[in-house]
Amino acid sequence: MTSAPAQPDGRSARWDEHRLARRRELVEATVRAIREHGARVGMDEIAAAAGTSKTVVYRHFTDRAGLYEAVADRVDGTIIRGITRAAGAPDGEAALPPREVVRAVIAAYLHLVEDDPEVYRFIVNAPILPPGERPDGDVAAGMTGRVAEHVADIVGGGPAGVVDPATAHLWGVALVGMVRAAADAWLGDGAALSGRSADDLAAALTTLAWDGLGAPRPGA
């Protein structure tokens, strides 16, 4: 005689949903703490922003590396949504020209950096991670890689023209790497206070990406 299949445990499902919701709340509290205290925010400040204790935060993320990864996933989503919106044509309008797609993607990334500089520094530099919890190499490689794959889909398979997947991947990695390096330098110079706006920088980087170093320059 076969037994009836086990019924889903409703209490377990509700508890899982509660835990996921609580994790999201703690991530948002961390982002608020970063904006208030800067990229070098400490766990005490994060716990205070969440209205809880460090013990509770660690219970949900295990350690600081787990919390960092959760915040990085949240920032990834914000960047990817931003560049996706920028690359898409508004309703009722023709698709953007390929060069304009590239410029729009670069500008969207730079505006997100400009709007949330401390959160960006938190992800790129990860000052919250002690030496024993830091990965080898580039601490923000995961974020950069995920954004690069999305950019590859846009510039390789979208309005910028269809190319083979390997080439599209290289384009995405190269484009995001270039923009990230330029964004780091731009923030270090004071961002818009340096006299160059996000749109100005996007235009300059688009010229480099699309036309190369041999592009005509003003006054040349």
JSON list of C-alpha atoms in Angstrom, two decimals:
[
{"chain": "A", "resi": 1, "resn": "MET", "atom": "CA", "xyz": [0.00, 0.00, 0.00]},
{"chain": "A", "resi": 2, "resn": "THR", "atom": "CA", "xyz": [1.49, 3.30, -1.05]},
{"chain": "A", "resi": 3, "resn": "SER", "atom": "CA", "xyz": [1.38, 6.23, 1.27]},
{"chain": "A", "resi": 4, "resn": "ALA", "atom": "CA", "xyz": [-0.13, 9.52, 0.25]},
{"chain": "A", "resi": 5, "resn": "PRO", "atom": "CA", "xyz": [2.38, 12.18, -0.82]},
{"chain": "A", "resi": 6, "resn": "ALA", "atom": "CA", "xyz": [3.46, 14.45, 1.98]},
{"chain": "A", "resi": 7, "resn": "GLN", "atom": "CA", "xyz": [1.57, 17.71, 2.11]},
{"chain": "A", "resi": 8, "resn": "PRO", "atom": "CA", "xyz": [3.58, 20.94, 2.07]},
{"chain": "A", "resi": 9, "resn": "ASP", "atom": "CA", "xyz": [4.19, 22.32, 5.53]},
{"chain": "A", "resi": 10, "resn": "GLY", "atom": "CA", "xyz": [2.45, 25.69, 5.47]},
{"chain": "A", "resi": 11, "resn": "ARG", "atom": "CA", "xyz": [4.21, 26.84, 8.61]},
{"chain": "A", "resi": 12, "resn": "SER", "atom": "CA", "xyz": [7.62, 26.08, 7.09]},
{"chain": "A", "resi": 13, "resn": "ALA", "atom": "CA", "xyz": [6.74, 27.98, 3.90]},
{"chain": "A", "resi": 14, "resn": "ARG", "atom": "CA", "xyz": [5.55, 30.98, 5.91]},
{"chain": "A", "resi": 15, "resn": "TRP", "atom": "CA", "xyz": [8.74, 30.90, 7.96]},
{"chain": "A", "resi": 16, "resn": "ASP", "atom": "CA", "xyz": [10.88, 30.82, 4.79]},
{"chain": "A", "resi": 17, "resn": "GLU", "atom": "CA", "xyz": [8.97, 33.81, 3.44]},
{"chain": "A", "resi": 18, "resn": "HIS", "atom": "CA", "xyz": [9.44, 35.63, 6.73]},
{"chain": "A", "resi": 19, "resn": "ARG", "atom": "CA", "xyz": [13.19, 34.97, 6.67]},
{"chain": "A", "resi": 20, "resn": "LEU", "atom": "CA", "xyz": [13.51, 36.23, 3.10]},
{"chain": "A", "resi": 21, "resn": "ALA", "atom": "CA", "xyz": [11.52, 39.36, 3.94]},
{"chain": "A", "resi": 22, "resn": "ARG", "atom": "CA", "xyz": [13.68, 39.96, 7.00]},
{"chain": "A", "resi": 23, "resn": "ARG", "atom": "CA", "xyz": [16.85, 39.58, 4.94]},
{"chain": "A", "resi": 24, "resn": "ARG", "atom": "CA", "xyz": [15.55, 42.17, 2.47]},
{"chain": "A", "resi": 25, "resn": "GLU", "atom": "CA", "xyz": [14.77, 44.54, 5.35]},
{"chain": "A", "resi": 26, "resn": "LEU", "atom": "CA", "xyz": [18.27, 44.11, 6.75]},
{"chain": "A", "resi": 27, "resn": "VAL", "atom": "CA", "xyz": [19.84, 44.75, 3.34]},
{"chain": "A", "resi": 28, "resn": "GLU", "atom": "CA", "xyz": [17.83, 47.97, 2.94]},
{"chain": "A", "resi": 29, "resn": "ALA", "atom": "CA", "xyz": [18.84, 49.01, 6.47]},
{"chain": "A", "resi": 30, "resn": "THR", "atom": "CA", "xyz": [22.47, 48.40, 5.51]},
{"chain": "A", "resi": 31, "resn": "VAL", "atom": "CA", "xyz": [22.10, 50.61, 2.44]},
{"chain": "A", "resi": 32, "resn": "ARG", "atom": "CA", "xyz": [20.58, 53.37, 4.60]},
{"chain": "A", "resi": 33, "resn": "ALA", "atom": "CA", "xyz": [23.46, 53.07, 7.05]},
{"chain": "A", "resi": 34, "resn": "ILE", "atom": "CA", "xyz": [26.01, 53.29, 4.22]},
{"chain": "A", "resi": 35, "resn": "ARG", "atom": "CA", "xyz": [24.36, 56.44, 2.90]},
{"chain": "A", "resi": 36, "resn": "GLU", "atom": "CA", "xyz": [24.35, 58.00, 6.37]},
{"chain": "A", "resi": 37, "resn": "HIS", "atom": "CA", "xyz": [27.78, 56.92, 7.63]},
{"chain": "A", "resi": 38, "resn": "GLY", "atom": "CA", "xyz": [29.73, 56.33, 4.42]},
{"chain": "A", "resi": 39, "resn": "ALA", "atom": "CA", "xyz": [31.31, 53.29, 2.81]},
{"chain": "A", "resi": 40, "resn": "ARG", "atom": "CA", "xyz": [33.30, 52.48, 5.97]},
{"chain": "A", "resi": 41, "resn": "VAL", "atom": "CA", "xyz": [30.13, 51.89, 7.98]},
{"chain": "A", "resi": 42, "resn": "GLY", "atom": "CA", "xyz": [30.48, 49.48, 10.88]},
{"chain": "A", "resi": 43, "resn": "MET", "atom": "CA", "xyz": [28.31, 46.61, 12.01]},
{"chain": "A", "resi": 44, "resn": "ASP", "atom": "CA", "xyz": [27.12, 48.57, 15.07]},
{"chain": "A", "resi": 45, "resn": "GLU", "atom": "CA", "xyz": [25.81, 51.33, 12.79]},
{"chain": "A", "resi": 46, "resn": "ILE", "atom": "CA", "xyz": [24.16, 48.81, 10.48]},
{"chain": "A", "resi": 47, "resn": "ALA", "atom": "CA", "xyz": [22.44, 47.07, 13.41]},
{"chain": "A", "resi": 48, "resn": "ALA", "atom": "CA", "xyz": [21.26, 50.43, 14.75]},
{"chain": "A", "resi": 49, "resn": "ALA", "atom": "CA", "xyz": [19.80, 51.37, 11.35]},
{"chain": "A", "resi": 50, "resn": "ALA", "atom": "CA", "xyz": [17.94, 48.03, 11.35]},
{"chain": "A", "resi": 51, "resn": "GLY", "atom": "CA", "xyz": [16.70, 48.53, 14.90]},
{"chain": "A", "resi": 52, "resn": "THR", "atom": "CA", "xyz": [18.23, 45.24, 16.01]},
{"chain": "A", "resi": 53, "resn": "SER", "atom": "CA", "xyz": [21.48, 43.71, 17.26]},
{"chain": "A", "resi": 54, "resn": "LYS", "atom": "CA", "xyz": [24.58, 42.52, 15.44]},
{"chain": "A", "resi": 55, "resn": "THR", "atom": "CA", "xyz": [23.72, 38.99, 16.59]},
{"chain": "A", "resi": 56, "resn": "VAL", "atom": "CA", "xyz": [20.46, 39.10, 14.63]},
{"chain": "A", "resi": 57, "resn": "VAL", "atom": "CA", "xyz": [22.23, 40.43, 11.52]},
{"chain": "A", "resi": 58, "resn": "TYR", "atom": "CA", "xyz": [24.81, 37.64, 11.70]},
{"chain": "A", "resi": 59, "resn": "ARG", "atom": "CA", "xyz": [22.04, 35.09, 12.22]},
{"chain": "A", "resi": 60, "resn": "HIS", "atom": "CA", "xyz": [20.63, 36.00, 8.80]},
{"chain": "A", "resi": 61, "resn": "PHE", "atom": "CA", "xyz": [23.94, 36.43, 6.90]},
{"chain": "A", "resi": 62, "resn": "THR", "atom": "CA", "xyz": [26.43, 34.29, 8.88]},
{"chain": "A", "resi": 63, "resn": "ASP", "atom": "CA", "xyz": [29.21, 36.89, 8.64]},
{"chain": "A", "resi": 64, "resn": "ARG", "atom": "CA", "xyz": [30.16, 40.22, 7.10]},
{"chain": "A", "resi": 65, "resn": "ALA", "atom": "CA", "xyz": [30.99, 38.53, 3.80]},
{"chain": "A", "resi": 66, "resn": "GLY", "atom": "CA", "xyz": [27.45, 37.18, 3.61]},
{"chain": "A", "resi": 67, "resn": "LEU", "atom": "CA", "xyz": [26.00, 40.63, 4.27]},
{"chain": "A", "resi": 68, "resn": "TYR", "atom": "CA", "xyz": [28.31, 42.19, 1.69]},
{"chain": "A", "resi": 69, "resn": "GLU", "atom": "CA", "xyz": [27.20, 39.66, -0.95]},
{"chain": "A", "resi": 70, "resn": "ALA", "atom": "CA", "xyz": [23.54, 40.37, -0.23]},
{"chain": "A", "resi": 71, "resn": "VAL", "atom": "CA", "xyz": [24.08, 44.12, -0.61]},
{"chain": "A", "resi": 72, "resn": "ALA", "atom": "CA", "xyz": [26.09, 43.52, -3.79]},
{"chain": "A", "resi": 73, "resn": "ASP", "atom": "CA", "xyz": [23.20, 41.50, -5.25]},
{"chain": "A", "resi": 74, "resn": "ARG", "atom": "CA", "xyz": [20.84, 44.34, -4.44]},
{"chain": "A", "resi": 75, "resn": "VAL", "atom": "CA", "xyz": [23.15, 46.90, -6.11]},
{"chain": "A", "resi": 76, "resn": "ASP", "atom": "CA", "xyz": [23.59, 44.61, -9.14]},
{"chain": "A", "resi": 77, "resn": "GLY", "atom": "CA", "xyz": [19.85, 44.61, -9.62]},
{"chain": "A", "resi": 78, "resn": "THR", "atom": "CA", "xyz": [19.68, 48.39, -9.44]},
{"chain": "A", "resi": 79, "resn": "ILE", "atom": "CA", "xyz": [22.45, 48.84, -12.01]},
{"chain": "A", "resi": 80, "resn": "ILE", "atom": "CA", "xyz": [21.04, 46.22, -14.38]},
{"chain": "A", "resi": 81, "resn": "ARG", "atom": "CA", "xyz": [17.54, 47.70, -14.24]},
{"chain": "A", "resi": 82, "resn": "GLY", "atom": "CA", "xyz": [18.98, 51.16, -14.88]},
{"chain": "A", "resi": 83, "resn": "ILE", "atom": "CA", "xyz": [21.00, 50.21, -17.94]},
{"chain": "A", "resi": 84, "resn": "THR", "atom": "CA", "xyz": [18.15, 48.10, -19.30]},
{"chain": "A", "resi": 85, "resn": "ARG", "atom": "CA", "xyz": [15.77, 51.07, -19.13]},
{"chain": "A", "resi": 86, "resn": "ALA", "atom": "CA", "xyz": [18.38, 53.33, -20.69]},
{"chain": "A", "resi": 87, "resn": "ALA", "atom": "CA", "xyz": [19.03, 51.01, -23.62]},
{"chain": "A", "resi": 88, "resn": "GLY", "atom": "CA", "xyz": [15.36, 50.46, -24.45]},
{"chain": "A", "resi": 89, "resn": "ALA", "atom": "CA", "xyz": [13.47, 52.74, -26.82]},
{"chain": "A", "resi": 90, "resn": "PRO", "atom": "CA", "xyz": [10.61, 54.72, -25.25]},
{"chain": "A", "resi": 91, "resn": "ASP", "atom": "CA", "xyz": [7.12, 53.49, -26.14]},
{"chain": "A", "resi": 92, "resn": "GLY", "atom": "CA", "xyz": [6.07, 54.53, -29.59]},
{"chain": "A", "resi": 93, "resn": "GLU", "atom": "CA", "xyz": [9.57, 55.58, -30.66]},
{"chain": "A", "resi": 94, "resn": "ALA", "atom": "CA", "xyz": [12.06, 53.98, -32.99]},
{"chain": "A", "resi": 95, "resn": "ALA", "atom": "CA", "xyz": [14.89, 51.91, -31.55]},
{"chain": "A", "resi": 96, "resn": "LEU", "atom": "CA", "xyz": [17.93, 53.89, -30.49]},
{"chain": "A", "resi": 97, "resn": "PRO", "atom": "CA", "xyz": [20.85, 53.95, -32.95]},
{"chain": "A", "resi": 98, "resn": "PRO", "atom": "CA", "xyz": [23.62, 51.52, -31.93]},
{"chain": "A", "resi": 99, "resn": "ARG", "atom": "CA", "xyz": [26.06, 54.23, -30.86]},
{"chain": "A", "resi": 100, "resn": "GLU", "atom": "CA", "xyz": [23.36, 55.86, -28.74]},
{"chain": "A", "resi": 101, "resn": "VAL", "atom": "CA", "xyz": [22.66, 52.52, -27.04]},
{"chain": "A", "resi": 102, "resn": "VAL", "atom": "CA", "xyz": [26.30, 52.39, -25.93]},
{"chain": "A", "resi": 103, "resn": "ARG", "atom": "CA", "xyz": [26.21, 56.00, -24.72]},
{"chain": "A", "resi": 104, "resn": "ALA", "atom": "CA", "xyz": [22.93, 55.45, -22.86]},
{"chain": "A", "resi": 105, "resn": "VAL", "atom": "CA", "xyz": [24.27, 52.35, -21.09]},
{"chain": "A", "resi": 106, "resn": "ILE", "atom": "CA", "xyz": [27.46, 54.16, -20.03]},
{"chain": "A", "resi": 107, "resn": "ALA", "atom": "CA", "xyz": [25.53, 57.23, -18.86]},
{"chain": "A", "resi": 108, "resn": "ALA", "atom": "CA", "xyz": [23.08, 55.11, -16.85]},
{"chain": "A", "resi": 109, "resn": "TYR", "atom": "CA", "xyz": [25.96, 53.41, -15.01]},
{"chain": "A", "resi": 110, "resn": "LEU", "atom": "CA", "xyz": [27.66, 56.74, -14.28]},
{"chain": "A", "resi": 111, "resn": "HIS", "atom": "CA", "xyz": [24.45, 58.39, -13.04]},
{"chain": "A", "resi": 112, "resn": "LEU", "atom": "CA", "xyz": [23.88, 55.51, -10.63]},
{"chain": "A", "resi": 113, "resn": "VAL", "atom": "CA", "xyz": [27.45, 55.95, -9.35]},
{"chain": "A", "resi": 114, "resn": "GLU", "atom": "CA", "xyz": [26.91, 59.69, -8.99]},
{"chain": "A", "resi": 115, "resn": "ASP", "atom": "CA", "xyz": [23.57, 59.30, -7.22]},
{"chain": "A", "resi": 116, "resn": "ASP", "atom": "CA", "xyz": [24.85, 56.73, -4.67]},
{"chain": "A", "resi": 117, "resn": "PRO", "atom": "CA", "xyz": [28.63, 57.24, -4.37]},
{"chain": "A", "resi": 118, "resn": "GLU", "atom": "CA", "xyz": [29.04, 55.76, -0.88]},
{"chain": "A", "resi": 119, "resn": "VAL", "atom": "CA", "xyz": [27.09, 52.62, -1.76]},
{"chain": "A", "resi": 120, "resn": "TYR", "atom": "CA", "xyz": [29.23, 52.28, -4.89]},
{"chain": "A", "resi": 121, "resn": "ARG", "atom": "CA", "xyz": [32.43, 52.64, -2.84]},
{"chain": "A", "resi": 122, "resn": "PHE", "atom": "CA", "xyz": [31.11, 50.07, -0.36]},
{"chain": "A", "resi": 123, "resn": "ILE", "atom": "CA", "xyz": [30.70, 47.54, -3.18]},
{"chain": "A", "resi": 124, "resn": "VAL", "atom": "CA", "xyz": [33.90, 48.30, -5.09]},
{"chain": "A", "resi": 125, "resn": "ASN", "atom": "CA", "xyz": [36.24, 48.60, -2.09]},
{"chain": "A", "resi": 126, "resn": "ALA", "atom": "CA", "xyz": [34.39, 46.44, 0.50]},
{"chain": "A", "resi": 127, "resn": "PRO", "atom": "CA", "xyz": [35.95, 48.10, 3.57]},
{"chain": "A", "resi": 128, "resn": "ILE", "atom": "CA", "xyz": [33.57, 46.09, 5.77]},
{"chain": "A", "resi": 129, "resn": "LEU", "atom": "CA", "xyz": [35.42, 42.84, 4.97]},
{"chain": "A", "resi": 130, "resn": "PRO", "atom": "CA", "xyz": [38.41, 42.00, 7.20]},
{"chain": "A", "resi": 131, "resn": "PRO", "atom": "CA", "xyz": [41.46, 40.40, 5.53]},
{"chain": "A", "resi": 132, "resn": "GLY", "atom": "CA", "xyz": [40.39, 36.86, 6.49]},
{"chain": "A", "resi": 133, "resn": "GLU", "atom": "CA", "xyz": [37.01, 37.25, 4.80]},
{"chain": "A", "resi": 134, "resn": "ARG", "atom": "CA", "xyz": [38.12, 38.98, 1.60]},
{"chain": "A", "resi": 135, "resn": "PRO", "atom": "CA", "xyz": [38.21, 36.93, -1.61]},
{"chain": "A", "resi": 136, "resn": "ASP", "atom": "CA", "xyz": [41.40, 36.74, -3.64]},
{"chain": "A", "resi": 137, "resn": "GLY", "atom": "CA", "xyz": [41.68, 39.29, -6.41]},
{"chain": "A", "resi": 138, "resn": "ASP", "atom": "CA", "xyz": [39.06, 41.91, -7.20]},
{"chain": "A", "resi": 139, "resn": "VAL", "atom": "CA", "xyz": [36.52, 41.97, -4.38]},
{"chain": "A", "resi": 140, "resn": "ALA", "atom": "CA", "xyz": [33.83, 43.39, -6.69]},
{"chain": "A", "resi": 141, "resn": "ALA", "atom": "CA", "xyz": [34.49, 40.93, -9.54]},
{"chain": "A", "resi": 142, "resn": "GLY", "atom": "CA", "xyz": [31.13, 39.28, -9.03]},
{"chain": "A", "resi": 143, "resn": "MET", "atom": "CA", "xyz": [29.22, 42.52, -9.47]},
{"chain": "A", "resi": 144, "resn": "THR", "atom": "CA", "xyz": [31.35, 43.58, -12.44]},
{"chain": "A", "resi": 145, "resn": "GLY", "atom": "CA", "xyz": [30.93, 40.20, -14.10]},
{"chain": "A", "resi": 146, "resn": "ARG", "atom": "CA", "xyz": [27.15, 40.11, -13.72]},
{"chain": "A", "resi": 147, "resn": "VAL", "atom": "CA", "xyz": [26.78, 43.65, -15.08]},
{"chain": "A", "resi": 148, "resn": "ALA", "atom": "CA", "xyz": [29.20, 42.84, -17.92]},
{"chain": "A", "resi": 149, "resn": "GLU", "atom": "CA", "xyz": [27.13, 39.81, -18.97]},
{"chain": "A", "resi": 150, "resn": "HIS", "atom": "CA", "xyz": [24.03, 41.96, -19.09]},
{"chain": "A", "resi": 151, "resn": "VAL", "atom": "CA", "xyz": [25.80, 44.65, -21.10]},
{"chain": "A", "resi": 152, "resn": "ALA", "atom": "CA", "xyz": [27.02, 41.92, -23.46]},
{"chain": "A", "resi": 153, "resn": "ASP", "atom": "CA", "xyz": [23.40, 40.89, -24.06]},
{"chain": "A", "resi": 154, "resn": "ILE", "atom": "CA", "xyz": [22.48, 44.50, -24.84]},
{"chain": "A", "resi": 155, "resn": "VAL", "atom": "CA", "xyz": [25.36, 45.50, -27.13]},
{"chain": "A", "resi": 156, "resn": "GLY", "atom": "CA", "xyz": [25.84, 42.07, -28.68]},
{"chain": "A", "resi": 157, "resn": "GLY", "atom": "CA", "xyz": [22.35, 40.79, -29.25]},
{"chain": "A", "resi": 158, "resn": "GLY", "atom": "CA", "xyz": [20.32, 43.98, -29.20]},
{"chain": "A", "resi": 159, "resn": "PRO", "atom": "CA", "xyz": [20.18, 47.15, -31.29]},
{"chain": "A", "resi": 160, "resn": "ALA", "atom": "CA", "xyz": [23.98, 47.41, -31.46]},
{"chain": "A", "resi": 161, "resn": "GLY", "atom": "CA", "xyz": [24.14, 44.40, -33.76]},
{"chain": "A", "resi": 162, "resn": "VAL", "atom": "CA", "xyz": [24.29, 40.64, -33.40]},
{"chain": "A", "resi": 163, "resn": "VAL", "atom": "CA", "xyz": [27.73, 39.07, -32.90]},
{"chain": "A", "resi": 164, "resn": "ASP", "atom": "CA", "xyz": [28.87, 35.69, -31.68]},
{"chain": "A", "resi": 165, "resn": "PRO", "atom": "CA", "xyz": [28.52, 35.08, -27.91]},
{"chain": "A", "resi": 166, "resn": "ALA", "atom": "CA", "xyz": [32.27, 35.02, -27.26]},
{"chain": "A", "resi": 167, "resn": "THR", "atom": "CA", "xyz": [32.77, 38.43, -28.87]},
{"chain": "A", "resi": 168, "resn": "ALA", "atom": "CA", "xyz": [29.72, 39.85, -27.12]},
{"chain": "A", "resi": 169, "resn": "HIS", "atom": "CA", "xyz": [31.13, 38.62, -23.79]},
{"chain": "A", "resi": 170, "resn": "LEU", "atom": "CA", "xyz": [34.46, 40.35, -24.45]},
{"chain": "A", "resi": 171, "resn": "TRP", "atom": "CA", "xyz": [32.67, 43.56, -25.42]},
{"chain": "A", "resi": 172, "resn": "GLY", "atom": "CA", "xyz": [30.68, 43.50, -22.20]},
{"chain": "A", "resi": 173, "resn": "VAL", "atom": "CA", "xyz": [33.71, 42.86, -20.00]},
{"chain": "A", "resi": 174, "resn": "ALA", "atom": "CA", "xyz": [35.79, 45.51, -21.78]},
{"chain": "A", "resi": 175, "resn": "LEU", "atom": "CA", "xyz": [33.06, 48.14, -21.72]},
{"chain": "A", "resi": 176, "resn": "VAL", "atom": "CA", "xyz": [32.18, 47.68, -18.04]},
{"chain": "A", "resi": 177, "resn": "GLY", "atom": "CA", "xyz": [35.85, 47.51, -17.05]},
{"chain": "A", "resi": 178, "resn": "MET", "atom": "CA", "xyz": [36.57, 50.77, -18.86]},
{"chain": "A", "resi": 179, "resn": "VAL", "atom": "CA", "xyz": [33.57, 52.55, -17.38]},
{"chain": "A", "resi": 180, "resn": "ARG", "atom": "CA", "xyz": [34.26, 51.26, -13.88]},
{"chain": "A", "resi": 181, "resn": "ALA", "atom": "CA", "xyz": [37.90, 52.46, -14.00]},
{"chain": "A", "resi": 182, "resn": "ALA", "atom": "CA", "xyz": [36.81, 55.85, -15.31]},
{"chain": "A", "resi": 183, "resn": "ALA", "atom": "CA", "xyz": [34.07, 56.08, -12.65]},
{"chain": "A", "resi": 184, "resn": "ASP", "atom": "CA", "xyz": [36.57, 55.36, -9.88]},
{"chain": "A", "resi": 185, "resn": "ALA", "atom": "CA", "xyz": [38.89, 58.11, -11.12]},
{"chain": "A", "resi": 186, "resn": "TRP", "atom": "CA", "xyz": [35.98, 60.51, -11.64]},
{"chain": "A", "resi": 187, "resn": "LEU", "atom": "CA", "xyz": [34.71, 59.96, -8.08]},
{"chain": "A", "resi": 188, "resn": "GLY", "atom": "CA", "xyz": [38.23, 60.46, -6.78]},
{"chain": "A", "resi": 189, "resn": "ASP", "atom": "CA", "xyz": [38.34, 63.82, -8.58]},
{"chain": "A", "resi": 190, "resn": "GLY", "atom": "CA", "xyz": [35.02, 64.89, -7.04]},
{"chain": "A", "resi": 191, "resn": "ALA", "atom": "CA", "xyz": [32.59, 63.60, -9.68]},
{"chain": "A", "resi": 192, "resn": "ALA", "atom": "CA", "xyz": [30.51, 66.48, -11.09]},
{"chain": "A", "resi": 193, "resn": "LEU", "atom": "CA", "xyz": [32.44, 68.93, -8.87]},
{"chain": "A", "resi": 194, "resn": "SER", "atom": "CA", "xyz": [35.49, 68.18, -11.01]},
{"chain": "A", "resi": 195, "resn": "GLY", "atom": "CA", "xyz": [33.83, 70.15, -13.82]},
{"chain": "A", "resi": 196, "resn": "ARG", "atom": "CA", "xyz": [32.86, 67.08, -15.85]},
{"chain": "A", "resi": 197, "resn": "SER", "atom": "CA", "xyz": [29.28, 65.84, -15.57]},
{"chain": "A", "resi": 198, "resn": "ALA", "atom": "CA", "xyz": [28.20, 62.21, -15.84]},
{"chain": "A", "resi": 199, "resn": "ASP", "atom": "CA", "xyz": [26.85, 62.94, -19.32]},
{"chain": "A", "resi": 200, "resn": "ASP", "atom": "CA", "xyz": [30.12, 64.62, -20.36]},
{"chain": "A", "resi": 201, "resn": "LEU", "atom": "CA", "xyz": [32.08, 61.60, -19.20]},
{"chain": "A", "resi": 202, "resn": "ALA", "atom": "CA", "xyz": [29.65, 59.25, -20.91]},
{"chain": "A", "resi": 203, "resn": "ALA", "atom": "CA", "xyz": [30.10, 61.13, -24.19]},
{"chain": "A", "resi": 204, "resn": "ALA", "atom": "CA", "xyz": [33.90, 60.94, -23.91]},
{"chain": "A", "resi": 205, "resn": "LEU", "atom": "CA", "xyz": [33.87, 57.22, -23.07]},
{"chain": "A", "resi": 206, "resn": "THR", "atom": "CA", "xyz": [31.44, 56.51, -25.91]},
{"chain": "A", "resi": 207, "resn": "THR", "atom": "CA", "xyz": [33.82, 58.18, -28.34]},
{"chain": "A", "resi": 208, "resn": "LEU", "atom": "CA", "xyz": [36.63, 55.98, -27.06]},
{"chain": "A", "resi": 209, "resn": "ALA", "atom": "CA", "xyz": [34.53, 52.79, -27.12]},
{"chain": "A", "resi": 210, "resn": "TRP", "atom": "CA", "xyz": [32.84, 53.41, -30.47]},
{"chain": "A", "resi": 211, "resn": "ASP", "atom": "CA", "xyz": [35.41, 55.38, -32.49]},
{"chain": "A", "resi": 212, "resn": "GLY", "atom": "CA", "xyz": [38.68, 54.43, -30.82]},
{"chain": "A", "resi": 213, "resn": "LEU", "atom": "CA", "xyz": [41.75, 56.49, -30.02]},
{"chain": "A", "resi": 214, "resn": "GLY", "atom": "CA", "xyz": [41.93, 57.72, -33.58]},
{"chain": "A", "resi": 215, "resn": "ALA", "atom": "CA", "xyz": [38.63, 59.62, -33.37]},
{"chain": "A", "resi": 216, "resn": "PRO", "atom": "CA", "xyz": [38.78, 63.28, -34.39]},
{"chain": "A", "resi": 217, "resn": "ARG", "atom": "CA", "xyz": [39.09, 65.60, -31.39]},
{"chain": "A", "resi": 218, "resn": "PRO", "atom": "CA", "xyz": [37.83, 69.17, -31.05]},
{"chain": "A", "resi": 219, "resn": "GLY", "atom": "CA", "xyz": [40.36, 71.58, -32.48]},
{"chain": "A", "resi": 220, "resn": "ALA", "atom": "CA", "xyz": [42.37, 68.82, -34.16]}
]
